[in-house]
Short mmCIF file of C-alpha atoms and ligand atoms in Angstrom, two decimals:
data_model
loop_
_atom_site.label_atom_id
_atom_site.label_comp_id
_atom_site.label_asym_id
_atom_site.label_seq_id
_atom_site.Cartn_x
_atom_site.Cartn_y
_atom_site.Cartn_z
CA UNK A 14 6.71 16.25 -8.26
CA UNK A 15 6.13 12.37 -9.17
CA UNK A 16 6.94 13.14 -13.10
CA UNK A 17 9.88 15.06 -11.95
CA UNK A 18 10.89 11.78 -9.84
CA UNK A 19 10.47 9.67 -12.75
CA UNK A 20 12.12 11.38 -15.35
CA UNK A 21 15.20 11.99 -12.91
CA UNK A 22 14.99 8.04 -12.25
CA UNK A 23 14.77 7.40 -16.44
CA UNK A 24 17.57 10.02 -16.50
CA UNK A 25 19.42 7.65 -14.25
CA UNK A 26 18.61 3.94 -15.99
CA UNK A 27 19.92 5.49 -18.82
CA UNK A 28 23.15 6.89 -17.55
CA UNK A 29 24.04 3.28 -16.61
CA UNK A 30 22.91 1.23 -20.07
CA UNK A 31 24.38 4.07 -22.19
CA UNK A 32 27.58 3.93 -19.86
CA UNK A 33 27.73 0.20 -20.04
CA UNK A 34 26.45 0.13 -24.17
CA UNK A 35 29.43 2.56 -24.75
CA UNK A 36 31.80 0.52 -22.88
CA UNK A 37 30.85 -2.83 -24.91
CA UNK A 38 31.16 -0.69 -28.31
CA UNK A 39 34.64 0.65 -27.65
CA UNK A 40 35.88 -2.86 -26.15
CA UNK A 41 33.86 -4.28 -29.56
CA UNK A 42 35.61 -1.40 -31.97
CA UNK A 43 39.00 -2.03 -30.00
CA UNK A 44 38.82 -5.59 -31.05
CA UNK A 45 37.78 -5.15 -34.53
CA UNK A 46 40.46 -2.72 -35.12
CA UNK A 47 42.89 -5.01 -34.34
CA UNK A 48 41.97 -8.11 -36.61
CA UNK A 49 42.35 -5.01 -39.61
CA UNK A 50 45.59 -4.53 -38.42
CA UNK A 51 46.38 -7.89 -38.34
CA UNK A 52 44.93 -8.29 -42.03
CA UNK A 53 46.96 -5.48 -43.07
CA UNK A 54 50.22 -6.79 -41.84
CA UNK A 55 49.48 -10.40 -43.65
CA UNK A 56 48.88 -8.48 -46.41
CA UNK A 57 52.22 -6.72 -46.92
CA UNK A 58 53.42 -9.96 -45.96
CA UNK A 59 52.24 -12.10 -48.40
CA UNK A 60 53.27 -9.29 -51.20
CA UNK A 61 56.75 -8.88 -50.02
CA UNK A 62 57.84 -12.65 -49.68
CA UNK A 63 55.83 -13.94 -52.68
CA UNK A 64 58.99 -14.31 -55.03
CA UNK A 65 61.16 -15.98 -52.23
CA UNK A 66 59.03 -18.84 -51.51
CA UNK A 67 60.27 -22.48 -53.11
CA UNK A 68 57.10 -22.79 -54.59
CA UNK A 69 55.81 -19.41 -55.42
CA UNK A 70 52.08 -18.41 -53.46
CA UNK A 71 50.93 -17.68 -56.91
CA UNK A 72 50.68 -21.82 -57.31
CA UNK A 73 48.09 -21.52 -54.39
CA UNK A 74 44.86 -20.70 -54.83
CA UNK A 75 44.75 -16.63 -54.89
CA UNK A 76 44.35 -14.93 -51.36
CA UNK A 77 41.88 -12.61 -50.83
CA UNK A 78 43.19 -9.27 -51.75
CA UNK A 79 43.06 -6.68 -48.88
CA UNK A 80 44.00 -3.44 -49.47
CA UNK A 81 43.91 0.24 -47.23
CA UNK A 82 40.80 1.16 -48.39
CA UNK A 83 38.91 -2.05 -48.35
CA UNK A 84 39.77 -1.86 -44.42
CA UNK A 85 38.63 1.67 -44.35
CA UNK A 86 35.38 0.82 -45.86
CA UNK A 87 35.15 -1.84 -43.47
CA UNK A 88 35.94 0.30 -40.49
CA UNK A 89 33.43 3.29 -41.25
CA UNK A 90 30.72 0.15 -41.73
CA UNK A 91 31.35 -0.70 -37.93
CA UNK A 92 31.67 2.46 -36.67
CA UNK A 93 28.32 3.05 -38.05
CA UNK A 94 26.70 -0.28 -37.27
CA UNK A 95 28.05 0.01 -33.59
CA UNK A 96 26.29 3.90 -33.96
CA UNK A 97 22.91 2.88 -34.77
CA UNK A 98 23.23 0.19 -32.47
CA UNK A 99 23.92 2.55 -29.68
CA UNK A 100 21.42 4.78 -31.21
CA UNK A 101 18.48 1.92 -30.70
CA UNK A 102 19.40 1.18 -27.09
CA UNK A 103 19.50 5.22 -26.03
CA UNK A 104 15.78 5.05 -27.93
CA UNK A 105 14.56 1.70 -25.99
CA UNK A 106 16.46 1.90 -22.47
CA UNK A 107 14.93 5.52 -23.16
CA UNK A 108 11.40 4.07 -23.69
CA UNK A 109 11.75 1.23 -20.79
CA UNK A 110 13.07 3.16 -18.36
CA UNK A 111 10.75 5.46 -18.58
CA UNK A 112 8.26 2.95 -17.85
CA UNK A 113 9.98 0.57 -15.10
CA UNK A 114 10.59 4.39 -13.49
CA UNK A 115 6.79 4.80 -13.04
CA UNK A 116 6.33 1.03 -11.90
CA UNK A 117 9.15 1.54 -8.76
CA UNK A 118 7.32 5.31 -8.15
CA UNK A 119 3.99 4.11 -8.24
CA UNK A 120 3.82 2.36 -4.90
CA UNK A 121 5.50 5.41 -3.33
CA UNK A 122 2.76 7.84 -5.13
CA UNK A 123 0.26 5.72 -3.56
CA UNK A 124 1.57 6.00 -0.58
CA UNK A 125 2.20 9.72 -0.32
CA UNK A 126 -1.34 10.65 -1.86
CA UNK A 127 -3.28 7.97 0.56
CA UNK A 128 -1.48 9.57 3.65
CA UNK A 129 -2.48 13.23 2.15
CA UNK A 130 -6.00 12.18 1.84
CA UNK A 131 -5.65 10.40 5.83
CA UNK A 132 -3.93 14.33 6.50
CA UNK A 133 -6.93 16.36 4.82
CA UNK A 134 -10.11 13.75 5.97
CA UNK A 135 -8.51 14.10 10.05
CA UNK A 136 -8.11 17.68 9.98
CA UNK A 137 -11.55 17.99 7.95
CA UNK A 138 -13.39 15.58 11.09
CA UNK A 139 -11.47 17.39 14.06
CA UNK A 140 -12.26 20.58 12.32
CA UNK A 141 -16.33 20.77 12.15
CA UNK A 142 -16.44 19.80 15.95
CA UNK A 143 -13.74 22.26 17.37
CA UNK A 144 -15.03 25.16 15.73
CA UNK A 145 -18.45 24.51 17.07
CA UNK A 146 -16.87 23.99 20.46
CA UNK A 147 -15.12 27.26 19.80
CA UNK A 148 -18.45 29.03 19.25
CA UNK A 149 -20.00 27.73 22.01
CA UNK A 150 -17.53 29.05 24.35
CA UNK A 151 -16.85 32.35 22.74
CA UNK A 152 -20.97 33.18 23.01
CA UNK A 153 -21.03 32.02 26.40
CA UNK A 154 -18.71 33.65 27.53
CA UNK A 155 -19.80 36.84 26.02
CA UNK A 156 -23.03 36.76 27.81
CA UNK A 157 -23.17 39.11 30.62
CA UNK A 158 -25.98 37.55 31.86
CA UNK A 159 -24.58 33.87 32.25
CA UNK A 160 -25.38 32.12 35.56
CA UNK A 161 -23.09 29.72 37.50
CA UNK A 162 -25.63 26.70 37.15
CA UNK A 163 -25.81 27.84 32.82
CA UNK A 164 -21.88 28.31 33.62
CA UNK A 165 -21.67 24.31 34.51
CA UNK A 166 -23.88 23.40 32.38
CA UNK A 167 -21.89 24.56 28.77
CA UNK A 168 -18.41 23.65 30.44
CA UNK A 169 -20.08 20.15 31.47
CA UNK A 170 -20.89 19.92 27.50
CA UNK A 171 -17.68 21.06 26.70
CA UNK A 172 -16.35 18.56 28.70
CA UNK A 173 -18.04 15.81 26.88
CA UNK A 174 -17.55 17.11 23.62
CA UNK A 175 -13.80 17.05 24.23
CA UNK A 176 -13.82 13.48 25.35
CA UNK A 177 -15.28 12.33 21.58
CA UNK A 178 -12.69 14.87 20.51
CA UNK A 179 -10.21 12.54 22.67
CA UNK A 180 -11.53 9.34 21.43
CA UNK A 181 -11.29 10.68 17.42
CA UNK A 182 -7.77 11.54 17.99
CA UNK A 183 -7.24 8.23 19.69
CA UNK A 184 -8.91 6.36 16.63
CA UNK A 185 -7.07 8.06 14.35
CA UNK A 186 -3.62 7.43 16.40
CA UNK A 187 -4.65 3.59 15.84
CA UNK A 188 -5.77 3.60 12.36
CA UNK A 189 -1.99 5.62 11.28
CA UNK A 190 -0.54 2.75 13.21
CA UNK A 191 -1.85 0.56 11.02
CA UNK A 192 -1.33 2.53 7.88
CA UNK A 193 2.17 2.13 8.01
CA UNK A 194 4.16 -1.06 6.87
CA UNK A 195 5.58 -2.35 10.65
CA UNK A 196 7.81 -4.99 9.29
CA UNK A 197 7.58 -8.41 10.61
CA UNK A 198 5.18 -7.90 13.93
CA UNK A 199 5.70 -10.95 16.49
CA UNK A 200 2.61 -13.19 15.91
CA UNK A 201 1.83 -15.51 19.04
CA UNK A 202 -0.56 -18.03 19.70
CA UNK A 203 -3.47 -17.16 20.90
CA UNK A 204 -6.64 -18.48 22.51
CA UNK A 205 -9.70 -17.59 20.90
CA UNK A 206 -12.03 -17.70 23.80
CA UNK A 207 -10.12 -15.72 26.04
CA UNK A 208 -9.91 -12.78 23.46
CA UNK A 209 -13.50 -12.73 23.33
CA UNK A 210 -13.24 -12.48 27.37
CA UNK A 211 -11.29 -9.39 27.22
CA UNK A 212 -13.28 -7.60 24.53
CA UNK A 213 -16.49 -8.44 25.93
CA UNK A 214 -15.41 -6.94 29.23
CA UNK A 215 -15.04 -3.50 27.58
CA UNK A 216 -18.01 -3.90 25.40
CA UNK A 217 -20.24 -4.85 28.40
CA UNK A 218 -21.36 -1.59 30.05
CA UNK A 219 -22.82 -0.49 26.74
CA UNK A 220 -24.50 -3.97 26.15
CA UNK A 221 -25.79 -3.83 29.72
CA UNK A 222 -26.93 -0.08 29.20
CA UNK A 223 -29.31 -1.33 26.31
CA UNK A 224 -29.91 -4.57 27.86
CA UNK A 225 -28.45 -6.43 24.84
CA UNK A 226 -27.54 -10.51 25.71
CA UNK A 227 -23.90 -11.24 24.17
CA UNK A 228 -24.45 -15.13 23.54
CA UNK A 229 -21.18 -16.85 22.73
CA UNK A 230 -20.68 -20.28 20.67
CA UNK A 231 -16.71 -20.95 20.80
CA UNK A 232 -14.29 -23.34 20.07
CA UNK A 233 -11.71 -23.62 22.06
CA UNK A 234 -9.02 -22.46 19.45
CA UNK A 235 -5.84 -20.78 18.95
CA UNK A 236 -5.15 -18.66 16.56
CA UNK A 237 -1.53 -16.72 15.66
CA UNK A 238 -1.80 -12.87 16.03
CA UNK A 239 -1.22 -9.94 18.07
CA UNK A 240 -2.84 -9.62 21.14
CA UNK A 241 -3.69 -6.51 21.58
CA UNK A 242 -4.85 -6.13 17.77
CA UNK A 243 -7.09 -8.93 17.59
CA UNK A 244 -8.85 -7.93 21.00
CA UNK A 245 -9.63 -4.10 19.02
CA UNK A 246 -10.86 -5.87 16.04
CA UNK A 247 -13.60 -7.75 18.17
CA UNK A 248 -14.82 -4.62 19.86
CA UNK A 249 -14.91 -3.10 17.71
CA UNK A 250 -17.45 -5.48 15.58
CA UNK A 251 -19.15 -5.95 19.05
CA UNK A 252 -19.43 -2.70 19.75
CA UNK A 253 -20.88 -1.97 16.39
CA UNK A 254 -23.22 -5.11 17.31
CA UNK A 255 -24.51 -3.30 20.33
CA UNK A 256 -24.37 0.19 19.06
CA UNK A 257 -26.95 -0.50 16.19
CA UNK A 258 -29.21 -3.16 17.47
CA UNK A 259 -32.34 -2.10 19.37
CA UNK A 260 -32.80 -2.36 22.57
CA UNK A 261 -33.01 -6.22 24.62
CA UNK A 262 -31.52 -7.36 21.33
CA UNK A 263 -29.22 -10.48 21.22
CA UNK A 264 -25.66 -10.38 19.59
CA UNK A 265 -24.20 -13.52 18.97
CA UNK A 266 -20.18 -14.46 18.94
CA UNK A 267 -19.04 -17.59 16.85
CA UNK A 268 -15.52 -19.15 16.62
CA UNK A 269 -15.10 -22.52 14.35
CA UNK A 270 -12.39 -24.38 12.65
CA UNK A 271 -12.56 -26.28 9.67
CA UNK A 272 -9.31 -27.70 7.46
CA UNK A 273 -8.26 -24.64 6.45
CA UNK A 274 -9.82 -21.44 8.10
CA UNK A 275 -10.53 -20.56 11.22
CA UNK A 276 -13.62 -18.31 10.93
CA UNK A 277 -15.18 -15.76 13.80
CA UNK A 278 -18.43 -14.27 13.48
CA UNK A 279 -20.59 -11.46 15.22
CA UNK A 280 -24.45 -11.07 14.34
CA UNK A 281 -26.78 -8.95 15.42
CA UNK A 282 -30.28 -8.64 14.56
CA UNK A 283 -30.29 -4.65 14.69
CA UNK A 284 -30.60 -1.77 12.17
CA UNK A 285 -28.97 -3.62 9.30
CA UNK A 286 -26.98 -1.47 6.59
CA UNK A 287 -28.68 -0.42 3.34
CA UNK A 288 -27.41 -1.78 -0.07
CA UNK A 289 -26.26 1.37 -0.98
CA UNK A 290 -23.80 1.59 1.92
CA UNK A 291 -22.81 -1.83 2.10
CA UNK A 292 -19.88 -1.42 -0.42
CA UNK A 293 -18.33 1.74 1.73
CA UNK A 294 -18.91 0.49 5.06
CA UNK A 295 -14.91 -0.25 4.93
CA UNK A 296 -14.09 3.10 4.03
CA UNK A 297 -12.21 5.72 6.57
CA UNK A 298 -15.12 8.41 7.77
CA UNK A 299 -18.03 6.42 6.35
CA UNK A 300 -21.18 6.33 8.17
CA UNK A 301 -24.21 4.95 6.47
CA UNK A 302 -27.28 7.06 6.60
CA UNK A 303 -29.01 5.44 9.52
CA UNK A 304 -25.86 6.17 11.47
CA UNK A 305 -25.50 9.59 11.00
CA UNK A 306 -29.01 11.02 11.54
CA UNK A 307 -28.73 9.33 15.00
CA UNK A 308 -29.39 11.94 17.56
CA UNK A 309 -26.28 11.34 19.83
CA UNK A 310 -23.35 11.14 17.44
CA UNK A 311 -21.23 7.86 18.80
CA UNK A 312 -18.32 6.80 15.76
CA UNK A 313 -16.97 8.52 13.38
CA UNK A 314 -16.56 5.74 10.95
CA UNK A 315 -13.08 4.94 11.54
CA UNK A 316 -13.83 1.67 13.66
CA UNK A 317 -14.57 -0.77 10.06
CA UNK A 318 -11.43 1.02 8.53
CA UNK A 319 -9.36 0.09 11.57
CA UNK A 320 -10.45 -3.66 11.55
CA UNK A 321 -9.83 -4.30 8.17
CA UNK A 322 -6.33 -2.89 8.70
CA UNK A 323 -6.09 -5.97 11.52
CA UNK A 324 -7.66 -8.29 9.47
CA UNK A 325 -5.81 -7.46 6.54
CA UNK A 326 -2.46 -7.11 9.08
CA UNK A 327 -3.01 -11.35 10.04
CA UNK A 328 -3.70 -12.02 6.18
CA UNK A 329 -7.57 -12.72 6.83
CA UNK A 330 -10.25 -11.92 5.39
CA UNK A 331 -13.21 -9.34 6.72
CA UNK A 332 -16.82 -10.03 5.38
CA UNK A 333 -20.04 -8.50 5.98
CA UNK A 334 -24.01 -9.74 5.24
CA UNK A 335 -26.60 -7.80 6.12
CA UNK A 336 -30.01 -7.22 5.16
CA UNK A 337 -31.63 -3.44 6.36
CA UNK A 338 -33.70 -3.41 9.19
CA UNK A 339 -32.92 -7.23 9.98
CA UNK A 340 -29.30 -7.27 11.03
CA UNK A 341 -25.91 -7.83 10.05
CA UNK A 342 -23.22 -10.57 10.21
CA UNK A 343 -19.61 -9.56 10.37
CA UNK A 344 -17.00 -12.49 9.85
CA UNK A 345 -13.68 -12.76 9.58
CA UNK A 346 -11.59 -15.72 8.07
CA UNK A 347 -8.02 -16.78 9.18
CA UNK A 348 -6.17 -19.54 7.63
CA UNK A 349 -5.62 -22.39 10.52
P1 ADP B 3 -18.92 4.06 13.38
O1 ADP B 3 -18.00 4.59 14.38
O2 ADP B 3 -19.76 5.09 12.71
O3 ADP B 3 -19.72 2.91 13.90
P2 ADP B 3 -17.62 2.12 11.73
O4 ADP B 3 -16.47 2.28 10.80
O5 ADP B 3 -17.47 1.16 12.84
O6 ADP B 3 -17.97 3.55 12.23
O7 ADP B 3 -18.87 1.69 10.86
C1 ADP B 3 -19.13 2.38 9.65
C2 ADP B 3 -20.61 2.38 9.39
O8 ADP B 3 -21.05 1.05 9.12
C3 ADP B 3 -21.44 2.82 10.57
O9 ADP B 3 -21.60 4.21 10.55
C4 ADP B 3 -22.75 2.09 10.38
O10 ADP B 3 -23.58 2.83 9.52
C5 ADP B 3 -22.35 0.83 9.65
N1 ADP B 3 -22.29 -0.34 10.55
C6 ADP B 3 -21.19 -0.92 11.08
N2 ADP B 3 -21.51 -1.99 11.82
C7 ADP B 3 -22.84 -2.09 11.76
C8 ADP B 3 -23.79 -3.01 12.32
N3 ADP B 3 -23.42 -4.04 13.08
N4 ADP B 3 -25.10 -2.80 12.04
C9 ADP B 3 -25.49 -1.78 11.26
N5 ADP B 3 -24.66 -0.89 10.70
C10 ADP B 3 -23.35 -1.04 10.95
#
C-alpha cells in the first residue's frame, strides 16, 4: 500500500519539475530561435547593401559569415543540449523524488503500523480474558446440578472479572488519547503539592489496605500542565509504588526545583524490577516477571506506557532506578 503511495507521490513530483523543465526549455528554445532569425536577417543585410555603402564593408574587418546551415547546425545542437538536459532532470527529479516521497510517507507509515500493532495487542489482551469468562459461564450454566449459593458465587466472579475487563478498556481509552497528536493542549499553572493531594486521595485505600506510609517532601511549586494528566501520571507511579512494595512499606513523594528542572520523584523500597525488564518497563502490555506470576492479576502493563505519553505530552523526561528486590525510584524531569 505504502510503495504504491510513494510511487504515486514520485509520479506526482515529477509531473510538476518535468512540467516546469519543459516550460523553461520551450521559453529557452523560443528565445534562441529568435537571435537565429535575427542573425539571418543581418546576414542578407549586410550582403545586399555591401556595394551601396560610401565606404564599402569590405574595408572593415570581415563579418562573421552566417549562412542557413550554420544556423541549422546550431539549432539541432540546442535542441539536443536542451534534450539531454531534460533527459538528466526526468533521471534525478526521478531519483529524488522517489526519495523525499518516502521521507513525507514515513511518518504516516509509522503511524498507521503503530496504531495496527495498538489494534492487534487490545484485541489480543481483551481476548484471553473474555473467552475464559465465556467458558465459565457456558459450563455453569450447563450444569444441571448448579445451586443458587454456586449460582452467586460464579456470577459474583463474573462480576469482578468484568470490572478489570472495565478498567482495561478504560486504560486503553486513555492511552489512544494520548496516542494521537491533540494539537496545542491548554497548559496552566499548576501547584505541585496539591496534585499530589488529589492523587494520593485515590491511591490511599490501597496504601491503607497494605498498610504502606506515603511520606511526602514538597516544594511548594508550580508547574505548567494539564490537570487532569499530571494527576494520572502520579497515580499511576504511586500506585505502582504501593502495588509492588511489601506490606508496612514506606513510599516516598519528592518535588524540587533547581535552575532549570523541576524534578518529582516516587521511591519505594518494594519488589524492585530485574535488569532484564528494566529496558521494557515503558512498553504497552509489559509486565516484568515478578508481576505476572502474582496470584491476583492487578495491571495489565499499560499504566508506564500511559505516563510516558504525559511525560512525553509536557516535554519531560520519565526515568527509572531500581535495583531487584530493593526498590525502585521513578522520576520525572520538567524544565522550570
Ligand atoms: P502494571 O499495570 O502491570 O503495573 P505498568 O505499565 O504500570 O503495568 O508497569 C509495567 C511493569 O513494570 C509492571 O508489570 C511491573 O513489573 C513493573 N513495575 C512498575 N512499577 C514498578 C515498581 N514501582 N516496582 C516494581 N516493579 C514495577
Amino acid at each position: 500500500m505504502f510503495e504504491t503511495a510513494r510511487l504515486k507521490l514520485t509520479a506526482w513530483y515529477l509531473v510538476i519539475i518535468m512540467a516546469i523543465s519543459l516550460l523553461f526549455s520551450v521559453a529557452i528554445y523560443l528565445n534562441i530561435r529568435n537571435e537565429f532569425r535575427r542573425f539571418e536577417r543581418i546576414s542578407e543585410v549586410i550582403q545586399i547593401d555591401e556595394n551601396r555603402f560610401v565606404v564599402p564593408l569590405r574595408q572593415f574587418p570581415e563579418p562573421p559569415k552566417i549562412d542557413a546551415t550554420m544556423i541549422q547546425g546550431a539549432r539541432i545542437r540546442v535542441i539536443t543540449a536542451l534534450g539531454i538536459l531534460n533527459a538528466v532532470i526526468l533521471i534525478l527529479a526521478g531519483t529524488a523524488g522517489y526519495f523525499l516521497a518516502g521521507r513525507t510517507l514515513k511518518p504516516i507509515r509509522e503511524m498507521v503500523e503503530e496504531q495496527n500493532r495498538f489494534i492487534s495487542d487490545a484485541s489480543h489482551e481483551l481476548r484471553t480474558p473474555l473467552t475464559a469468562l465465556k467458558s465459565t459461564l457456558e459450563v455453569h450454566l450447563r450444569d444441571k446440578n448448579l445451586t443458587l449459593p454456586d449460582a452467586k458465587k460464579v456470577l459474583e466472579e463474573s462480576v469482578t472479572d468484568v470490572n478489570t475487563l472495565q478498567s482495561l478498556s478504560d486504560s486503553l481509552l486513555t492511552l489512544a488519547q494520548y496516542q494521537k497528536p491533540n494539537g496545542q493542549t491548554p497548559m496552566e499553572s499548576l501547584e505541585i503539592p496539591v496534585l499530589v493531594q488529589y492523587a494520593i486521595k485515590q491511591v490511599n485505600p490501597l496504601a491503607q489496605k497494605k498498610n504502606i506510609v506515603i511520606k511526602k517532601h514538597l516544594e511548594n511549586i508550580h508547574v505548567s500542565g494539564i490537570r487532569h494528566s499530571l494527576v494520572d501520571l502520579l497515580v499511576i507511579l504511586l500506585d505502582n509504588a504501593i502495588k509492588y512494595s511489601n506490606p508496612n512499606g514506606t513510599v516516598t513523594i519528592t518535588a524540587k526545583k533547581n535552575d532549570k528542572n523541576i524534578i518529582l520523584s516516587v521511591k519505594d523500597e518494594g519488589v524492585g524490577i530485574s535488569k532484564k525488564d528494566l529496558p521494557f518497563i515503558f512498553d504497552r502490555f509489559y509486565r516484568a516477571d515478578s508481576a505476572r506470576t502474582k496470584s491476583v492479576k492487578d495491571g495489565y502493563g499499560l499504566g508506564l506506557a500511559i505516563a510516558k505519553k504525559i511525560v512525553d505530552l509536557h516535554q519531560g523526561t520519565l526515568r527509572v532506578k531500581s535495583t531487584s528486590g530493593k526498590g525502585s525510584i521513578f522520576t520525572v524531569t520538567f524544565s522550570a
